[in-house]
Amino acid sequence: MAREESSLNDIERGPDYGSISSESIVHRKRHRIQQRQCRPKLLSNCFSSKSVNDPDLVLPALDPRAKEVVESKRIKQFFKRQSDVNLSTVREKYRNQKRRERQHEPLKTQMKYFLLYNSYMKRIKSILFDKRTIILFVYLDLVVDFLFCFAYFVEIKQISKADLEPAWLYTNRPYYLWMICLVFTFWDLGSFVIRFFMTRHPASVIFSFRFLIELLTTFPFIVSTFIPNGQFVYVPYFVRSWVLLLRIKSAMKIKLNLQIKGEDKPTDPLNTKLIHLVSTLIVLIYNGTCAFQYTEATFGNKDYTILDSLYVVMVTLSTVGYGDITPDNQWSRVIMILLIIIALAVLPTLIGDVCDTVQKRKEGAGHVSEASTPFILIVGSFRFDQVVEILDGFLNKESTKFHLNVVFLDINRPTEQLKMMERNSIWGHRVQFLQGSVLDEKTLLRVNARHAAAIFTLSDQNASNPSTEDERNTVRLWSLYCHTVSHDVPIYTYNLSPSTAIYQKVAKEIICVREFKQYLLAMNCRCRGASTLLTNLLHQRQPLNNYDEGWQAQFDDGSCNEIYTGKAPYCIHGVSFGQASLYLFEEAQVVLFAVKTFMQSREEYEILLNPSNSYLIKETDECVYIAEGPREIRELEHL
C-alpha cells in the first residue's frame, strides 16, 4: 500500500520525480486504488500466518456498497422469499397482482374480479357452496314453502269476506297471517338473491319457471306494505306448491351427492321416482282444490268447504264425474280445464318412468330406450376409478356441446360402487350400467347398439394374459361390427399389444398402450421432454392446497394444463408472435405456442408451430394455447 501511495505521489509531483503522465492516467490509478481499499477482505487473508501474530490487527468492516456484499444479501433474500411462497398458489397470486395493476378497467370489470378472485369472497363461496350447507338451505326453503302453502288453508277458512271492491282483489286476511306471509316473503327474496349472485349462470335463474312462481307470490306481498288496505290484497300463493315440488326434487339430488362420498345406504331409484310421482300428484290436487274454492267463492257466490273442493278435484282427475258438484261459472271451468291438461301432460311421463324402473328391475340387466339418445356404448370390464376417468372425459360440461349419455356393458354384474354412481345426480340419468355379452344378439338389441353415436371396446388392463384379453376384445369388435355395419356406427378399440391390430382393421381407430409408450420413447429421443409434455397434457387432475416439497407443486401445476384453441384476442392483433407470447404469459400465465392461419397461396388453413418473430398476429387467426382451463382463455378477451 505504501508503494502504491508513493508511486501516486511521484506522478502528482510532476517531471522532477518521475515520468510525465496525463491527468486521465492519474485519475484512473487513483480510482483503482480507492476500489481496492473498499473491497472486503477474505477471512483467509485476515487470518494468515503473518497476520495472526500482529497484535494491532483490526478486521475492517464490510462495505455495504461492495459487489460481494450486495450479491450475498440478494441471494439470502431470494432463498428466504422462496421458502415463504406457497408454490401451489403462486400462479393465482401472480394473476391477481396483474389484475390489480390494470387501472384502466371499468368498475364493472373490477367488481367482477372482486367477486371471483378476492380471498374473502372465495372463503365465503367455499362455505356457501359446500354441499351440506346447500342441503341445509334447501331444507329450510322447503320448510318455509310448506308453511307458506299451509297458511293458505288457514286463509280460506275465514268465513267473513272483506268489504272492499272489487271483490276478487281482496280477501279477509287476519293481521297475524299477513305478517307471517311477509316474513316468508322476505326469506324467499333473500334466498333468491343468494342463488342469483352465487350461481355461475345468473340468466338461468331469472329465465326459469321457479322465478316466475316466486315473482307471482312474493312481489304482491312486498307491494302490499306500501298501499292502503294492503293487508287484504288477495295473493294466489297456493301456486307456491310448485316451487315446493322443485325443492323436494333438489333435496333428493343433493342427498344422493352426499351419499356418493359417504358410507350411507344407497337410495333406491324406484323410491325416489315414487316420491316424485306422489309429490306431483299431491301438488296437482292441492292447486286444483284451492283454485276451485276461490273461483266458486268469488265469482259463483258458493262457499264450498275444503273437503267439497277436494272431492270435486278427485272426481275430475279420476275421470269418474258423478256430477253432484259442478263448476257454475266460467272461471271455475277454466281451472278444471287447466287441471286436466296439466295432469295429462305430467302424470303419464312420471308413471312411465316408474314402470320403466320396475321393468329394469324385473329384467335384471335393463335396456337402453330411445330417450337415451344420443349415447355412446362402452364394452369391457370396468372398475370404479376407470369409470370416473371415462365420465370426466365424456360428460365434462366444458367440453360437451350437447346432452350425451354413456352406457357401460359388462359381462359381470355392476358393483355396489357403480350402482351408487348410476344414482349420482352429478351425471343424473346420463349414465347406465348394463350386464350382458355382445356375442348375444338379444343383448345387442337390448342395448340399442345400432343407434349408438359411437362404440368403444376396451381390453382389461389387469388381465393376467394380455394376448388372451386382446383376442377376446377382437371377438367383441367383430360381433359389434357385424351387428352395426348397416348403420355405419364408428367403433374404437383399445388393445394391450400392437400385434392384435392386424385382425381389427374394421375399427375406425385402434389404440394400443405399448405402441403409444414406444412412440413417446421415440419422440423423447428426438426432442427431449416431449414425452413429459404430452403426458402432463393428457393427465387430468386438480392441484392440491399444500405440498411437502416445491417441485411437487410445480409438477402438479404443469400437469393440470391442457391445450385449448380460441380466436386471437384484440390486444395482440398486429403484434409479432414473440411479443404476443411474452405478453400473454406475463399477464395471464397462458402459453401461446401455435397459430392456425389461412394461407392465401394454398387456400387452406394451416397450423404454424412457433412461427418466426416476423409473423404478425391477424384478426382472423386462431391461437393454440397451453392453459389451466377455459376460464383463462376467456379472460384473454378482457386484456
PDB file of C-alpha atoms in Angstrom, residues 54-206:
ATOM      1  CA  ASP A  54       0.239  -8.998  14.665  1.00  0.00           C
ATOM      2  CA  PRO A  55      -1.213  -7.546  17.912  1.00  0.00           C
ATOM      3  CA  ASP A  56      -2.548  -4.464  16.148  1.00  0.00           C
ATOM      4  CA  LEU A  57      -4.714  -6.453  13.717  1.00  0.00           C
ATOM      5  CA  VAL A  58      -8.160  -4.891  13.253  1.00  0.00           C
ATOM      6  CA  LEU A  59     -10.689  -6.525  10.918  1.00  0.00           C
ATOM      7  CA  PRO A  60     -12.187  -3.878   8.633  1.00  0.00           C
ATOM      8  CA  ALA A  61     -15.989  -3.583   8.381  1.00  0.00           C
ATOM      9  CA  LEU A  62     -17.564  -4.774   5.144  1.00  0.00           C
ATOM     10  CA  ASP A  63     -18.593  -2.023   2.794  1.00  0.00           C
ATOM     11  CA  PRO A  64     -22.376  -2.354   2.178  1.00  0.00           C
ATOM     12  CA  ARG A  65     -21.871  -0.993  -1.346  1.00  0.00           C
ATOM     13  CA  ALA A  66     -19.373  -3.671  -2.291  1.00  0.00           C
ATOM     14  CA  LYS A  67     -20.395  -6.049  -5.053  1.00  0.00           C
ATOM     15  CA  GLU A  68     -19.851  -9.194  -2.993  1.00  0.00           C
ATOM     16  CA  VAL A  69     -21.970  -7.879  -0.094  1.00  0.00           C
ATOM     17  CA  VAL A  70     -24.830  -6.857  -2.372  1.00  0.00           C
ATOM     18  CA  GLU A  71     -24.833 -10.231  -4.131  1.00  0.00           C
ATOM     19  CA  SER A  72     -24.794 -12.169  -0.849  1.00  0.00           C
ATOM     20  CA  LYS A  73     -27.724 -10.160   0.509  1.00  0.00           C
ATOM     21  CA  ARG A  74     -29.658 -10.681  -2.702  1.00  0.00           C
ATOM     22  CA  ILE A  75     -29.123 -14.450  -2.547  1.00  0.00           C
ATOM     23  CA  LYS A  76     -30.238 -14.587   1.094  1.00  0.00           C
ATOM     24  CA  GLN A  77     -33.376 -12.575   0.338  1.00  0.00           C
ATOM     25  CA  PHE A  78     -34.142 -14.812  -2.632  1.00  0.00           C
ATOM     26  CA  PHE A  79     -33.955 -18.021  -0.627  1.00  0.00           C
ATOM     27  CA  LYS A  80     -35.958 -16.517   2.208  1.00  0.00           C
ATOM     28  CA  ARG A  81     -38.668 -15.358  -0.165  1.00  0.00           C
ATOM     29  CA  GLN A  82     -38.690 -18.728  -1.906  1.00  0.00           C
ATOM     30  CA  SER A  83     -39.246 -20.556   1.362  1.00  0.00           C
ATOM     31  CA  ASP A  84     -42.164 -18.300   2.292  1.00  0.00           C
ATOM     32  CA  VAL A  85     -44.020 -18.680  -1.020  1.00  0.00           C
ATOM     33  CA  ASN A  86     -46.636 -21.404  -1.395  1.00  0.00           C
ATOM     34  CA  LEU A  87     -45.864 -22.716  -4.868  1.00  0.00           C
ATOM     35  CA  SER A  88     -49.302 -24.231  -5.259  1.00  0.00           C
ATOM     36  CA  THR A  89     -50.877 -20.760  -5.358  1.00  0.00           C
ATOM     37  CA  VAL A  90     -48.080 -18.710  -6.909  1.00  0.00           C
ATOM     38  CA  ARG A  91     -49.733 -18.643 -10.324  1.00  0.00           C
ATOM     39  CA  GLU A  92     -53.055 -17.489  -8.912  1.00  0.00           C
ATOM     40  CA  LYS A  93     -51.361 -14.749  -6.865  1.00  0.00           C
ATOM     41  CA  TYR A  94     -49.464 -13.628  -9.929  1.00  0.00           C
ATOM     42  CA  ARG A  95     -52.670 -13.251 -11.901  1.00  0.00           C
ATOM     43  CA  ASN A  96     -54.325 -11.345  -9.074  1.00  0.00           C
ATOM     44  CA  GLN A  97     -51.391  -8.939  -8.933  1.00  0.00           C
ATOM     45  CA  LYS A  98     -51.627  -8.343 -12.665  1.00  0.00           C
ATOM     46  CA  ARG A  99     -55.323  -7.666 -12.390  1.00  0.00           C
ATOM     47  CA  ARG A 100     -54.771  -5.093  -9.677  1.00  0.00           C
ATOM     48  CA  GLU A 101     -52.207  -3.344 -11.843  1.00  0.00           C
ATOM     49  CA  ARG A 102     -54.732  -2.707 -14.592  1.00  0.00           C
ATOM     50  CA  GLN A 103     -56.019   0.702 -13.623  1.00  0.00           C
ATOM     51  CA  HIS A 104     -57.918   1.359 -16.833  1.00  0.00           C
ATOM     52  CA  GLU A 105     -60.507  -1.339 -16.239  1.00  0.00           C
ATOM     53  CA  PRO A 106     -64.131  -0.225 -15.761  1.00  0.00           C
ATOM     54  CA  LEU A 107     -65.921  -0.546 -12.451  1.00  0.00           C
ATOM     55  CA  LYS A 108     -67.985  -3.466 -13.720  1.00  0.00           C
ATOM     56  CA  THR A 109     -64.875  -5.494 -14.517  1.00  0.00           C
ATOM     57  CA  GLN A 110     -63.288  -4.625 -11.175  1.00  0.00           C
ATOM     58  CA  MET A 111     -66.405  -5.774  -9.343  1.00  0.00           C
ATOM     59  CA  LYS A 112     -66.377  -8.979 -11.360  1.00  0.00           C
ATOM     60  CA  TYR A 113     -62.764  -9.690 -10.434  1.00  0.00           C
ATOM     61  CA  PHE A 114     -63.524  -8.869  -6.804  1.00  0.00           C
ATOM     62  CA  LEU A 115     -66.404 -11.331  -6.662  1.00  0.00           C
ATOM     63  CA  LEU A 116     -64.464 -14.046  -8.462  1.00  0.00           C
ATOM     64  CA  TYR A 117     -60.922 -13.772  -7.105  1.00  0.00           C
ATOM     65  CA  ASN A 118     -60.992 -11.953  -3.788  1.00  0.00           C
ATOM     66  CA  SER A 119     -59.755 -14.188  -0.960  1.00  0.00           C
ATOM     67  CA  TYR A 120     -62.626 -13.298   1.371  1.00  0.00           C
ATOM     68  CA  MET A 121     -65.193 -13.889  -1.354  1.00  0.00           C
ATOM     69  CA  LYS A 122     -63.584 -17.239  -2.107  1.00  0.00           C
ATOM     70  CA  ARG A 123     -63.821 -18.186   1.542  1.00  0.00           C
ATOM     71  CA  ILE A 124     -67.479 -17.184   1.670  1.00  0.00           C
ATOM     72  CA  LYS A 125     -68.170 -19.117  -1.528  1.00  0.00           C
ATOM     73  CA  SER A 126     -66.419 -22.199  -0.188  1.00  0.00           C
ATOM     74  CA  ILE A 127     -68.762 -22.140   2.802  1.00  0.00           C
ATOM     75  CA  LEU A 128     -71.901 -21.366   0.836  1.00  0.00           C
ATOM     76  CA  PHE A 129     -71.112 -23.863  -1.921  1.00  0.00           C
ATOM     77  CA  ASP A 130     -70.420 -26.675   0.499  1.00  0.00           C
ATOM     78  CA  LYS A 131     -72.871 -29.484  -0.167  1.00  0.00           C
ATOM     79  CA  ARG A 132     -74.010 -29.754   3.423  1.00  0.00           C
ATOM     80  CA  THR A 133     -74.617 -26.007   3.580  1.00  0.00           C
ATOM     81  CA  ILE A 134     -76.587 -26.170   0.354  1.00  0.00           C
ATOM     82  CA  ILE A 135     -78.781 -29.013   1.545  1.00  0.00           C
ATOM     83  CA  LEU A 136     -79.362 -27.166   4.826  1.00  0.00           C
ATOM     84  CA  PHE A 137     -80.628 -24.105   2.942  1.00  0.00           C
ATOM     85  CA  VAL A 138     -82.704 -26.319   0.665  1.00  0.00           C
ATOM     86  CA  TYR A 139     -84.369 -27.927   3.676  1.00  0.00           C
ATOM     87  CA  LEU A 140     -85.024 -24.523   5.237  1.00  0.00           C
ATOM     88  CA  ASP A 141     -86.541 -23.256   1.989  1.00  0.00           C
ATOM     89  CA  LEU A 142     -88.592 -26.428   1.786  1.00  0.00           C
ATOM     90  CA  VAL A 143     -89.987 -25.862   5.293  1.00  0.00           C
ATOM     91  CA  VAL A 144     -90.765 -22.208   4.518  1.00  0.00           C
ATOM     92  CA  ASP A 145     -92.598 -23.124   1.309  1.00  0.00           C
ATOM     93  CA  PHE A 146     -94.557 -25.826   3.128  1.00  0.00           C
ATOM     94  CA  LEU A 147     -95.644 -23.356   5.815  1.00  0.00           C
ATOM     95  CA  PHE A 148     -96.476 -20.859   3.074  1.00  0.00           C
ATOM     96  CA  CYS A 149     -98.814 -23.380   1.444  1.00  0.00           C
ATOM     97  CA  PHE A 150    -100.324 -24.353   4.789  1.00  0.00           C
ATOM     98  CA  ALA A 151    -101.023 -20.681   5.552  1.00  0.00           C
ATOM     99  CA  TYR A 152    -103.325 -20.533   2.538  1.00  0.00           C
ATOM    100  CA  PHE A 153    -105.536 -23.218   4.086  1.00  0.00           C
ATOM    101  CA  VAL A 154    -105.855 -21.015   7.172  1.00  0.00           C
ATOM    102  CA  GLU A 155    -106.808 -18.064   4.983  1.00  0.00           C
ATOM    103  CA  ILE A 156    -109.578 -19.802   3.019  1.00  0.00           C
ATOM    104  CA  LYS A 157    -111.205 -20.965   6.256  1.00  0.00           C
ATOM    105  CA  GLN A 158    -112.205 -17.370   7.012  1.00  0.00           C
ATOM    106  CA  ILE A 159    -115.990 -17.237   6.709  1.00  0.00           C
ATOM    107  CA  SER A 160    -116.497 -13.477   6.513  1.00  0.00           C
ATOM    108  CA  LYS A 161    -115.404 -11.543   3.441  1.00  0.00           C
ATOM    109  CA  ALA A 162    -113.618  -8.235   3.167  1.00  0.00           C
ATOM    110  CA  ASP A 163    -115.959  -5.292   2.483  1.00  0.00           C
ATOM    111  CA  LEU A 164    -113.791  -3.926  -0.311  1.00  0.00           C
ATOM    112  CA  GLU A 165    -114.247  -3.587  -4.039  1.00  0.00           C
ATOM    113  CA  PRO A 166    -113.537  -5.271  -6.368  1.00  0.00           C
ATOM    114  CA  ALA A 167    -114.270  -8.484  -4.504  1.00  0.00           C
ATOM    115  CA  TRP A 168    -111.805 -10.602  -6.497  1.00  0.00           C
ATOM    116  CA  LEU A 169    -108.883  -8.374  -5.454  1.00  0.00           C
ATOM    117  CA  TYR A 170    -109.424  -8.525  -1.683  1.00  0.00           C
ATOM    118  CA  THR A 171    -109.841 -11.255   0.890  1.00  0.00           C
ATOM    119  CA  ASN A 172    -110.380 -11.317   4.641  1.00  0.00           C
ATOM    120  CA  ARG A 173    -106.820 -11.999   5.811  1.00  0.00           C
ATOM    121  CA  PRO A 174    -106.019 -11.642   9.541  1.00  0.00           C
ATOM    122  CA  TYR A 175    -103.206  -9.319  10.519  1.00  0.00           C
ATOM    123  CA  TYR A 176    -101.074 -12.050  12.104  1.00  0.00           C
ATOM    124  CA  LEU A 177    -101.377 -14.167   8.966  1.00  0.00           C
ATOM    125  CA  TRP A 178    -100.345 -11.211   6.826  1.00  0.00           C
ATOM    126  CA  MET A 179     -97.229 -10.660   8.970  1.00  0.00           C
ATOM    127  CA  ILE A 180     -96.316 -14.348   8.732  1.00  0.00           C
ATOM    128  CA  CYS A 181     -96.651 -14.201   4.957  1.00  0.00           C
ATOM    129  CA  LEU A 182     -94.411 -11.117   4.876  1.00  0.00           C
ATOM    130  CA  VAL A 183     -91.724 -12.939   6.864  1.00  0.00           C
ATOM    131  CA  PHE A 184     -91.885 -15.871   4.454  1.00  0.00           C
ATOM    132  CA  THR A 185     -91.773 -13.447   1.525  1.00  0.00           C
ATOM    133  CA  PHE A 186     -88.587 -11.732   2.660  1.00  0.00           C
ATOM    134  CA  TRP A 187     -86.998 -15.100   3.373  1.00  0.00           C
ATOM    135  CA  ASP A 188     -87.763 -16.223  -0.184  1.00  0.00           C
ATOM    136  CA  LEU A 189     -86.440 -12.926  -1.528  1.00  0.00           C
ATOM    137  CA  GLY A 190     -83.146 -13.369   0.322  1.00  0.00           C
ATOM    138  CA  SER A 191     -82.883 -16.950  -0.899  1.00  0.00           C
ATOM    139  CA  PHE A 192     -83.386 -15.773  -4.470  1.00  0.00           C
ATOM    140  CA  VAL A 193     -80.719 -13.061  -4.154  1.00  0.00           C
ATOM    141  CA  ILE A 194     -78.168 -15.546  -2.795  1.00  0.00           C
ATOM    142  CA  ARG A 195     -78.984 -18.027  -5.526  1.00  0.00           C
ATOM    143  CA  PHE A 196     -78.724 -15.318  -8.189  1.00  0.00           C
ATOM    144  CA  PHE A 197     -75.311 -13.995  -7.146  1.00  0.00           C
ATOM    145  CA  MET A 198     -73.747 -17.330  -6.263  1.00  0.00           C
ATOM    146  CA  THR A 199     -74.701 -19.261  -9.367  1.00  0.00           C
ATOM    147  CA  ARG A 200     -72.406 -19.465 -12.374  1.00  0.00           C
ATOM    148  CA  HIS A 201     -75.299 -18.847 -14.772  1.00  0.00           C
ATOM    149  CA  PRO A 202     -77.468 -15.975 -13.434  1.00  0.00           C
ATOM    150  CA  ALA A 203     -79.572 -15.886 -16.594  1.00  0.00           C
ATOM    151  CA  SER A 204     -80.784 -19.432 -15.935  1.00  0.00           C
ATOM    152  CA  VAL A 205     -82.095 -18.290 -12.538  1.00  0.00           C
ATOM    153  CA  ILE A 206     -84.131 -15.425 -13.984  1.00  0.00           C
TER     154      ILE A 206
END
